mmCIF file of C-alpha atoms in Angstrom:
data_model
loop_
_atom_site.group_PDB
_atom_site.id
_atom_site.type_symbol
_atom_site.label_atom_id
_atom_site.label_comp_id
_atom_site.label_asym_id
_atom_site.label_seq_id
_atom_site.Cartn_x
_atom_site.Cartn_y
_atom_site.Cartn_z
ATOM 1 C CA MET A 523 0.000 0.000 0.000
ATOM 2 C CA SER A 524 2.958 2.275 0.668
ATOM 3 C CA ASN A 525 4.860 3.737 -2.243
ATOM 4 C CA THR A 526 7.641 4.985 -0.018
ATOM 5 C CA THR A 527 11.086 4.720 -1.566
ATOM 6 C CA TRP A 528 13.518 3.554 1.016
ATOM 7 C CA PRO A 529 16.997 5.151 1.135
ATOM 8 C CA MET A 530 19.522 3.628 -1.198
ATOM 9 C CA ALA A 531 22.693 2.710 0.613
ATOM 10 C CA ASP A 532 25.016 3.272 -2.307
ATOM 11 C CA ALA A 533 24.321 4.471 -5.784
ATOM 12 C CA THR A 534 26.604 1.808 -7.230
ATOM 13 C CA SER A 535 25.484 -1.136 -5.101
ATOM 14 C CA ILE A 536 22.211 -2.721 -4.040
ATOM 15 C CA ALA A 537 23.682 -3.902 -0.740
ATOM 16 C CA PRO A 538 22.443 -1.955 2.300
ATOM 17 C CA ARG A 539 24.841 -0.341 4.761
ATOM 18 C CA GLU A 540 25.240 -2.230 8.001
ATOM 19 C CA SER A 541 24.880 1.055 9.843
ATOM 20 C CA ASP A 542 21.381 1.448 8.372
ATOM 21 C CA PHE A 543 20.095 -1.779 9.893
ATOM 22 C CA GLU A 544 18.707 -0.409 13.135
ATOM 23 C CA SER A 545 17.426 2.820 11.656
ATOM 24 C CA LEU A 546 15.515 0.964 8.955
ATOM 25 C CA THR A 547 14.233 -1.999 10.970
ATOM 26 C CA LEU A 548 13.607 -0.870 14.548
ATOM 27 C CA PRO A 549 10.813 1.571 13.624
ATOM 28 C CA HIS A 550 8.811 -1.538 12.710
ATOM 29 C CA LEU A 551 9.349 -3.281 16.041
ATOM 30 C CA ALA A 552 5.844 -2.617 17.336
ATOM 31 C CA SER A 553 4.221 -3.896 14.145
ATOM 32 C CA VAL A 554 6.380 -7.003 14.125
ATOM 33 C CA ALA A 555 5.528 -7.563 17.785
ATOM 34 C CA ARG A 556 1.841 -7.419 17.040
ATOM 35 C CA PHE A 557 2.245 -9.764 14.097
ATOM 36 C CA ALA A 558 4.281 -12.154 16.236
ATOM 37 C CA LEU A 559 1.547 -12.135 18.864
ATOM 38 C CA SER A 560 -1.014 -12.947 16.197
ATOM 39 C CA LEU A 561 1.052 -15.993 15.262
ATOM 40 C CA THR A 562 1.921 -17.278 18.721
ATOM 41 C CA ARG A 563 -1.168 -16.115 20.686
ATOM 42 C CA ASP A 564 1.139 -15.933 23.701
ATOM 43 C CA ARG A 565 3.029 -12.826 24.847
ATOM 44 C CA ALA A 566 6.159 -14.573 26.098
ATOM 45 C CA ASN A 567 6.508 -16.667 22.946
ATOM 46 C CA ALA A 568 5.802 -13.613 20.824
ATOM 47 C CA ASP A 569 8.644 -11.688 22.483
ATOM 48 C CA ASP A 570 10.985 -14.626 21.825
ATOM 49 C CA LEU A 571 9.865 -14.671 18.217
ATOM 50 C CA VAL A 572 10.446 -10.935 17.820
ATOM 51 C CA GLN A 573 13.940 -11.195 19.246
ATOM 52 C CA GLU A 574 14.791 -14.116 16.957
ATOM 53 C CA THR A 575 13.304 -12.275 13.991
ATOM 54 C CA PHE A 576 15.544 -9.260 14.469
ATOM 55 C CA LEU A 577 18.595 -11.436 15.055
ATOM 56 C CA ARG A 578 17.932 -13.290 11.813
ATOM 57 C CA ALA A 579 17.293 -10.020 10.053
ATOM 58 C CA MET A 580 20.632 -8.649 11.256
ATOM 59 C CA ARG A 581 22.456 -11.772 10.129
ATOM 60 C CA GLY A 582 20.770 -11.606 6.770
ATOM 61 C CA TRP A 583 20.957 -7.847 6.307
ATOM 62 C CA HIS A 584 23.319 -8.290 3.366
ATOM 63 C CA THR A 585 20.470 -10.000 1.470
ATOM 64 C CA PHE A 586 18.083 -7.093 1.941
ATOM 65 C CA LYS A 587 17.699 -5.152 -1.279
ATOM 66 C CA ALA A 588 18.165 -1.458 -0.562
ATOM 67 C CA GLY A 589 15.078 0.358 -1.809
ATOM 68 C CA SER A 590 12.651 -2.414 -0.911
ATOM 69 C CA ASP A 591 10.214 -2.405 2.007
ATOM 70 C CA PRO A 592 11.943 -3.416 5.266
ATOM 71 C CA ARG A 593 8.637 -3.970 7.059
ATOM 72 C CA ARG A 594 7.479 -6.551 4.547
ATOM 73 C CA TRP A 595 10.892 -8.193 4.714
ATOM 74 C CA LEU A 596 10.722 -8.381 8.516
ATOM 75 C CA PHE A 597 7.215 -9.834 8.428
ATOM 76 C CA ALA A 598 8.335 -12.577 6.070
ATOM 77 C CA ILE A 599 11.288 -13.399 8.335
ATOM 78 C CA CYS A 600 8.984 -13.427 11.354
ATOM 79 C CA ARG A 601 6.583 -15.839 9.732
ATOM 80 C CA ASN A 602 9.310 -18.162 8.487
ATOM 81 C CA THR A 603 10.979 -18.082 11.885
ATOM 82 C CA PHE A 604 7.694 -18.950 13.537
ATOM 83 C CA LEU A 605 7.263 -21.934 11.257
ATOM 84 C CA ARG A 606 10.756 -23.101 12.121
ATOM 85 C CA MET A 607 10.436 -22.520 15.850
ATOM 86 C CA ARG A 608 7.183 -24.319 16.238
ATOM 87 C CA GLN A 609 5.483 -27.291 14.688
ATOM 88 C CA GLU A 610 2.513 -25.886 12.899
ATOM 89 C CA ARG A 611 -0.678 -27.368 14.264
ATOM 90 C CA HIS A 612 -3.375 -27.983 11.790
ATOM 91 C CA GLU A 613 -6.100 -26.313 13.773
ATOM 92 C CA LEU A 614 -7.301 -24.507 10.754
ATOM 93 C CA VAL A 615 -10.677 -23.617 9.468
ATOM 94 C CA GLU A 616 -10.621 -24.284 5.785
ATOM 95 C CA SER A 617 -11.774 -21.406 3.645
ATOM 96 C CA SER A 618 -14.546 -22.453 1.374
ATOM 97 C CA GLU A 619 -15.201 -20.962 -2.026
ATOM 98 C CA GLU A 620 -18.270 -19.220 -0.658
ATOM 99 C CA ASP A 621 -16.000 -16.570 0.841
ATOM 100 C CA ALA A 622 -14.305 -15.777 -2.456
ATOM 101 C CA ASP A 623 -16.105 -12.434 -2.443
ATOM 102 C CA ALA A 624 -18.343 -10.190 -0.322
ATOM 103 C CA LEU A 625 -21.676 -11.806 -1.154
ATOM 104 C CA PRO A 626 -22.009 -13.991 1.979
ATOM 105 C CA THR A 627 -21.214 -11.033 4.226
ATOM 106 C CA VAL A 628 -23.644 -8.735 2.463
ATOM 107 C CA LEU A 629 -26.369 -11.349 2.878
ATOM 108 C CA GLY A 630 -25.567 -11.086 6.574
ATOM 109 C CA HIS A 631 -26.228 -7.363 6.339
ATOM 110 C CA VAL A 632 -29.574 -8.030 4.691
ATOM 111 C CA ARG A 633 -30.552 -10.319 7.570
ATOM 112 C CA ALA A 634 -29.305 -7.745 10.070
ATOM 113 C CA VAL A 635 -31.536 -5.073 8.605
ATOM 114 C CA GLU A 636 -34.491 -7.457 8.671
ATOM 115 C CA GLN A 637 -33.791 -7.956 12.372
ATOM 116 C CA GLY A 638 -33.593 -4.233 13.024
ATOM 117 C CA LEU A 639 -29.827 -4.187 13.485
ATOM 118 C CA GLY A 640 -28.925 -2.133 10.435
ATOM 119 C CA ASP A 641 -28.064 0.953 12.523
ATOM 120 C CA LEU A 642 -25.903 -0.783 15.087
ATOM 121 C CA PHE A 643 -22.846 1.364 14.326
ATOM 122 C CA GLU A 644 -24.848 4.452 15.305
ATOM 123 C CA LEU A 645 -26.384 2.858 18.377
ATOM 124 C CA LEU A 646 -23.493 0.960 19.931
ATOM 125 C CA ASP A 647 -19.859 1.265 20.896
ATOM 126 C CA VAL A 648 -18.711 -1.666 18.801
ATOM 127 C CA ARG A 649 -15.054 -1.516 19.776
ATOM 128 C CA PRO A 650 -15.180 -4.105 22.614
ATOM 129 C CA ALA A 651 -17.032 -6.539 20.393
ATOM 130 C CA ILE A 652 -14.607 -6.015 17.524
ATOM 131 C CA VAL A 653 -11.580 -6.563 19.788
ATOM 132 C CA ALA A 654 -13.082 -9.739 21.226
ATOM 133 C CA ALA A 655 -14.098 -11.049 17.807
ATOM 134 C CA ILE A 656 -10.626 -10.520 16.379
ATOM 135 C CA ASP A 657 -9.082 -12.290 19.335
ATOM 136 C CA ARG A 658 -11.335 -15.299 18.769
ATOM 137 C CA LEU A 659 -10.569 -15.652 15.087
ATOM 138 C CA PRO A 660 -9.009 -19.003 14.248
ATOM 139 C CA GLU A 661 -5.894 -19.319 12.155
ATOM 140 C CA PRO A 662 -5.122 -18.638 9.385
ATOM 141 C CA HIS A 663 -7.847 -15.986 9.323
ATOM 142 C CA HIS A 664 -6.509 -14.118 12.343
ATOM 143 C CA THR A 665 -3.094 -13.587 10.787
ATOM 144 C CA ILE A 666 -4.542 -12.443 7.475
ATOM 145 C CA LEU A 667 -6.797 -9.921 9.182
ATOM 146 C CA VAL A 668 -3.893 -8.588 11.238
ATOM 147 C CA LEU A 669 -1.726 -8.211 8.150
ATOM 148 C CA VAL A 670 -4.304 -6.459 5.982
ATOM 149 C CA ASP A 671 -6.690 -4.608 8.277
ATOM 150 C CA LEU A 672 -4.430 -3.851 11.250
ATOM 151 C CA GLU A 673 -1.007 -3.582 9.653
ATOM 152 C CA GLY A 674 -2.249 -2.055 6.400
ATOM 153 C CA HIS A 675 -0.661 -4.460 3.951
ATOM 154 C CA SER A 676 -2.190 -4.779 0.510
ATOM 155 C CA TYR A 677 -3.500 -8.146 -0.653
ATOM 156 C CA GLU A 678 -0.358 -8.598 -2.716
ATOM 157 C CA GLU A 679 1.954 -7.733 0.176
ATOM 158 C CA ALA A 680 0.132 -10.128 2.504
ATOM 159 C CA ALA A 681 0.395 -12.877 -0.103
ATOM 160 C CA ALA A 682 4.142 -12.267 -0.342
ATOM 161 C CA VAL A 683 4.626 -12.326 3.434
ATOM 162 C CA LEU A 684 2.677 -15.563 3.832
ATOM 163 C CA ASP A 685 3.786 -17.101 0.542
ATOM 164 C CA VAL A 686 0.237 -17.934 -0.501
ATOM 165 C CA PRO A 687 -1.767 -17.096 -3.639
ATOM 166 C CA LEU A 688 -3.727 -13.853 -3.850
ATOM 167 C CA GLY A 689 -6.980 -15.799 -3.975
ATOM 168 C CA THR A 690 -6.121 -17.415 -0.643
ATOM 169 C CA VAL A 691 -5.552 -13.997 0.916
ATOM 170 C CA ARG A 692 -8.938 -12.811 -0.334
ATOM 171 C CA SER A 693 -10.931 -15.827 0.803
ATOM 172 C CA ARG A 694 -9.311 -15.908 4.249
ATOM 173 C CA LEU A 695 -9.691 -12.152 4.752
ATOM 174 C CA TYR A 696 -13.306 -12.108 3.626
ATOM 175 C CA ARG A 697 -14.118 -15.073 5.824
ATOM 176 C CA ALA A 698 -12.439 -13.314 8.781
ATOM 177 C CA ARG A 699 -14.516 -10.190 8.224
ATOM 178 C CA ARG A 700 -17.678 -12.270 7.945
ATOM 179 C CA MET A 701 -16.906 -13.957 11.253
ATOM 180 C CA ILE A 702 -16.340 -10.573 12.873
ATOM 181 C CA GLN A 703 -19.601 -9.254 11.439
ATOM 182 C CA ASP A 704 -21.487 -12.308 12.703
ATOM 183 C CA ALA A 705 -19.997 -11.807 16.166
ATOM 184 C CA LEU A 706 -20.856 -8.115 16.092
ATOM 185 C CA LEU A 707 -24.458 -8.803 15.136
ATOM 186 C CA ALA A 708 -24.788 -11.322 17.945
ATOM 187 C CA TYR A 709 -23.322 -8.755 20.353
ATOM 188 C CA ALA A 710 -25.771 -6.121 19.157
ATOM 189 C CA GLU A 711 -28.670 -8.494 19.507
ATOM 190 C CA ASP A 712 -27.607 -9.415 23.052
ATOM 191 C CA ALA A 713 -27.290 -5.714 23.850
ATOM 192 C CA GLY A 714 -30.900 -5.244 22.880
ATOM 193 C CA VAL A 715 -30.144 -3.052 19.906
ATOM 194 C CA LYS A 716 -33.097 -3.563 17.680
ATOM 195 C CA ARG A 717 -35.419 -1.342 15.829
ATOM 196 C CA ARG A 718 -38.693 -2.767 14.770
ATOM 197 C CA ALA A 719 -38.370 -4.101 11.276
ATOM 198 C CA SER A 720 -41.010 -1.628 10.145
ATOM 199 C CA GLU A 721 -38.812 1.299 11.222
ATOM 200 C CA ALA A 722 -35.729 0.061 9.435
ATOM 201 C CA PRO A 723 -34.995 1.319 5.940
ATOM 202 C CA ALA A 724 -35.710 -1.378 3.392
ATOM 203 C CA VAL A 725 -32.670 -3.130 2.035
ATOM 204 C CA ASP A 726 -33.577 -5.724 -0.466
ATOM 205 C CA THR A 727 -31.725 -8.868 -1.226
ATOM 206 C CA VAL A 728 -28.922 -8.564 -3.712
ATOM 207 C CA ARG A 729 -30.917 -7.694 -6.746
ATOM 208 C CA CYS A 730 -31.712 -4.418 -8.459
ATOM 209 C CA MET B 219 -24.187 -14.970 -13.119
ATOM 210 C CA PRO B 220 -22.196 -11.864 -12.224
ATOM 211 C CA THR B 221 -21.005 -9.839 -15.185
ATOM 212 C CA ARG B 222 -17.539 -8.476 -15.576
ATOM 213 C CA LEU B 223 -16.949 -5.048 -14.111
ATOM 214 C CA THR B 224 -16.501 -2.579 -16.896
ATOM 215 C CA HIS B 225 -17.597 0.997 -17.177
ATOM 216 C CA SER B 226 -18.950 0.510 -20.686
ATOM 217 C CA VAL B 227 -21.533 -2.093 -19.588
ATOM 218 C CA PRO B 228 -23.969 -1.391 -16.727
ATOM 219 C CA VAL B 229 -23.446 -3.985 -14.021
ATOM 220 C CA ASP B 230 -26.009 -5.683 -11.810
ATOM 221 C CA CYS B 231 -26.234 -5.684 -8.031
ATOM 222 C CA GLU B 232 -24.805 -9.163 -7.626
ATOM 223 C CA THR B 233 -21.666 -8.229 -9.505
ATOM 224 C CA VAL B 234 -21.207 -5.074 -7.461
ATOM 225 C CA VAL B 235 -21.828 -6.830 -4.168
ATOM 226 C CA ARG B 236 -19.380 -9.587 -4.998
ATOM 227 C CA ALA B 237 -16.734 -6.933 -5.694
ATOM 228 C CA LEU B 238 -17.548 -4.922 -2.577
ATOM 229 C CA TRP B 239 -14.575 -5.913 -0.437
ATOM 230 C CA ALA B 240 -12.156 -5.292 -3.277
ATOM 231 C CA TYR B 241 -13.884 -1.962 -3.878
ATOM 232 C CA ILE B 242 -13.614 -0.924 -0.217
ATOM 233 C CA ASP B 243 -9.983 -2.060 -0.079
ATOM 234 C CA ARG B 244 -9.154 -0.158 -3.297
ATOM 235 C CA GLU B 245 -8.025 -3.347 -4.982
ATOM 236 C CA LEU B 246 -10.070 -2.758 -8.149
ATOM 237 C CA SER B 247 -8.710 -1.266 -11.332
ATOM 238 C CA ASP B 248 -9.743 2.277 -12.229
ATOM 239 C CA GLU B 249 -12.212 0.940 -14.792
ATOM 240 C CA GLU B 250 -13.757 -1.507 -12.350
ATOM 241 C CA ARG B 251 -13.987 1.162 -9.680
ATOM 242 C CA ALA B 252 -15.713 3.528 -12.072
ATOM 243 C CA ALA B 253 -18.256 0.827 -12.909
ATOM 244 C CA VAL B 254 -19.041 0.311 -9.218
ATOM 245 C CA ASP B 255 -19.250 4.062 -8.615
ATOM 246 C CA ALA B 256 -21.701 4.411 -11.488
ATOM 247 C CA HIS B 257 -23.887 1.620 -10.095
ATOM 248 C CA MET B 258 -23.765 2.992 -6.537
ATOM 249 C CA ALA B 259 -24.893 6.391 -7.772
ATOM 250 C CA GLU B 260 -28.156 4.803 -8.891
ATOM 251 C CA CYS B 261 -28.726 1.954 -6.439
ATOM 252 C CA ASP B 262 -29.844 2.664 -2.861
ATOM 253 C CA HIS B 263 -29.530 -0.986 -1.843
ATOM 254 C CA CYS B 264 -25.937 -1.399 -2.939
ATOM 255 C CA ARG B 265 -25.075 1.959 -1.440
ATOM 256 C CA ALA B 266 -26.512 0.769 1.887
ATOM 257 C CA HIS B 267 -24.473 -2.449 1.691
ATOM 258 C CA ASN B 268 -21.358 -0.429 0.914
ATOM 259 C CA ASP B 269 -21.989 1.945 3.836
ATOM 260 C CA PHE B 270 -22.470 -0.883 6.313
ATOM 261 C CA GLU B 271 -19.495 -2.970 5.238
ATOM 262 C CA ARG B 272 -17.304 0.107 5.035
ATOM 263 C CA ARG B 273 -18.279 0.927 8.639
ATOM 264 C CA LEU B 274 -17.347 -2.623 9.615
ATOM 265 C CA VAL B 275 -13.894 -2.338 8.066
ATOM 266 C CA GLN B 276 -13.399 1.115 9.599
ATOM 267 C CA SER B 277 -14.280 -0.304 13.017
ATOM 268 C CA ILE B 278 -11.562 -2.900 12.569
ATOM 269 C CA THR B 279 -8.895 -0.599 11.140
ATOM 270 C CA ALA B 280 -9.554 1.911 13.938
ATOM 271 C CA LEU B 281 -7.664 -0.537 16.153
ATOM 272 C CA ARG B 282 -4.434 0.302 14.303
ATOM 273 C CA ALA B 283 -3.944 3.119 16.763
ATOM 274 C CA ASP B 284 -3.609 0.475 19.463
ATOM 275 C CA VAL B 285 -0.073 -0.354 18.346
ATOM 276 C CA ARG B 286 2.173 0.121 21.349
ATOM 277 C CA GLU B 287 5.860 -0.557 21.365
ATOM 278 C CA PRO B 288 6.667 -2.385 24.551
ATOM 279 C CA ASP B 289 9.695 -0.553 25.984
ATOM 280 C CA GLU B 290 11.039 -3.703 27.551
ATOM 281 C CA LEU B 291 10.847 -5.607 24.284
ATOM 282 C CA ARG B 292 12.746 -2.891 22.435
ATOM 283 C CA ASP B 293 15.503 -2.944 25.054
ATOM 284 C CA ARG B 294 15.610 -6.725 24.923
ATOM 285 C CA VAL B 295 15.972 -6.766 21.132
ATOM 286 C CA LEU B 296 18.697 -4.092 21.217
ATOM 287 C CA ASP B 297 20.624 -6.048 23.865
ATOM 288 C CA ALA B 298 20.352 -9.224 21.811
ATOM 289 C CA LEU B 299 21.606 -7.466 18.689
ATOM 290 C CA ARG B 300 24.563 -5.946 20.541
ATOM 291 C CA ARG B 301 25.498 -9.305 22.076
ATOM 292 C CA ALA B 302 25.330 -10.938 18.657
ATOM 293 C CA ARG B 303 27.636 -8.288 17.192
ATOM 294 C CA THR B 304 30.063 -8.611 20.107
ATOM 295 C CA GLU B 305 30.125 -12.369 19.731
ATOM 296 C CA GLY B 306 31.007 -11.858 16.104
ATOM 297 C CA GLU B 307 27.940 -13.424 14.520
ATOM 298 C CA GLY B 308 28.454 -12.882 10.837
ATOM 299 C CA GLU B 309 26.252 -13.030 7.810
ATOM 300 C CA GLY B 310 24.166 -16.098 7.556
ATOM 301 C CA GLU B 311 20.804 -17.564 6.859
ATOM 302 C CA VAL B 312 18.049 -15.041 7.015
ATOM 303 C CA GLY B 313 15.111 -17.194 7.823
#
């Protein structure tokens, strides 16, 4: 998403200066820490992962192409380090083709309006529900959501960090958002946020 | 069956809705975006869907401000880097 051009170390060489390592990588420490926490789900393990990530980055600094995005590079190292440090458990929710686009989520909006929940963003502080819903997301959807919606990576950048196809990024992200929306609607319903269906503006099904 | 997004051919609601996330995330081409904009200008239902889902994404991205750099973690990483340099760890596998 960022078009920032990173400082070139040397006009005649693509190798970065060793002295630039900390200045170019440490500003991303907080983001890497959050990403590491999304992978490990445990603060202590996340801190270990962050430390190992920066050590590996320092050792491999000569491979970093000056002018490229150090944050994306760090995220890729973090993920690969995580996969090496831990055996990946297959506690995954498989993305189905039905989340290849926004249609399933929009149908959720249609149902919400029918239930009088269409104005929930105006009627509720949704932040606690959003935080809780994100925390409950299963992998790999949690990591994708963190990368795109919280860290601001584009679909393409997230695909590069995770080494997965673009279509996989889309389906996992859209499924994550649908799960968050479902949780938010349940929260709103529990909070008693409902207008009578007759008061709600009509929103038809997906058809002109 | 959803039609292809193109500004020269009016698109239906299903096509626009299916492209909604990509539209909100600015992942569509200029031509595709223009086609969605043209449809939204005329369709209250799709505009309502867009408003709601955009609010959902904004509620999520609002949490970006929650990024905090743990002071202790920064110090820990700096100490580890300095120890590695002192111990003479050279170039190696990146990971």
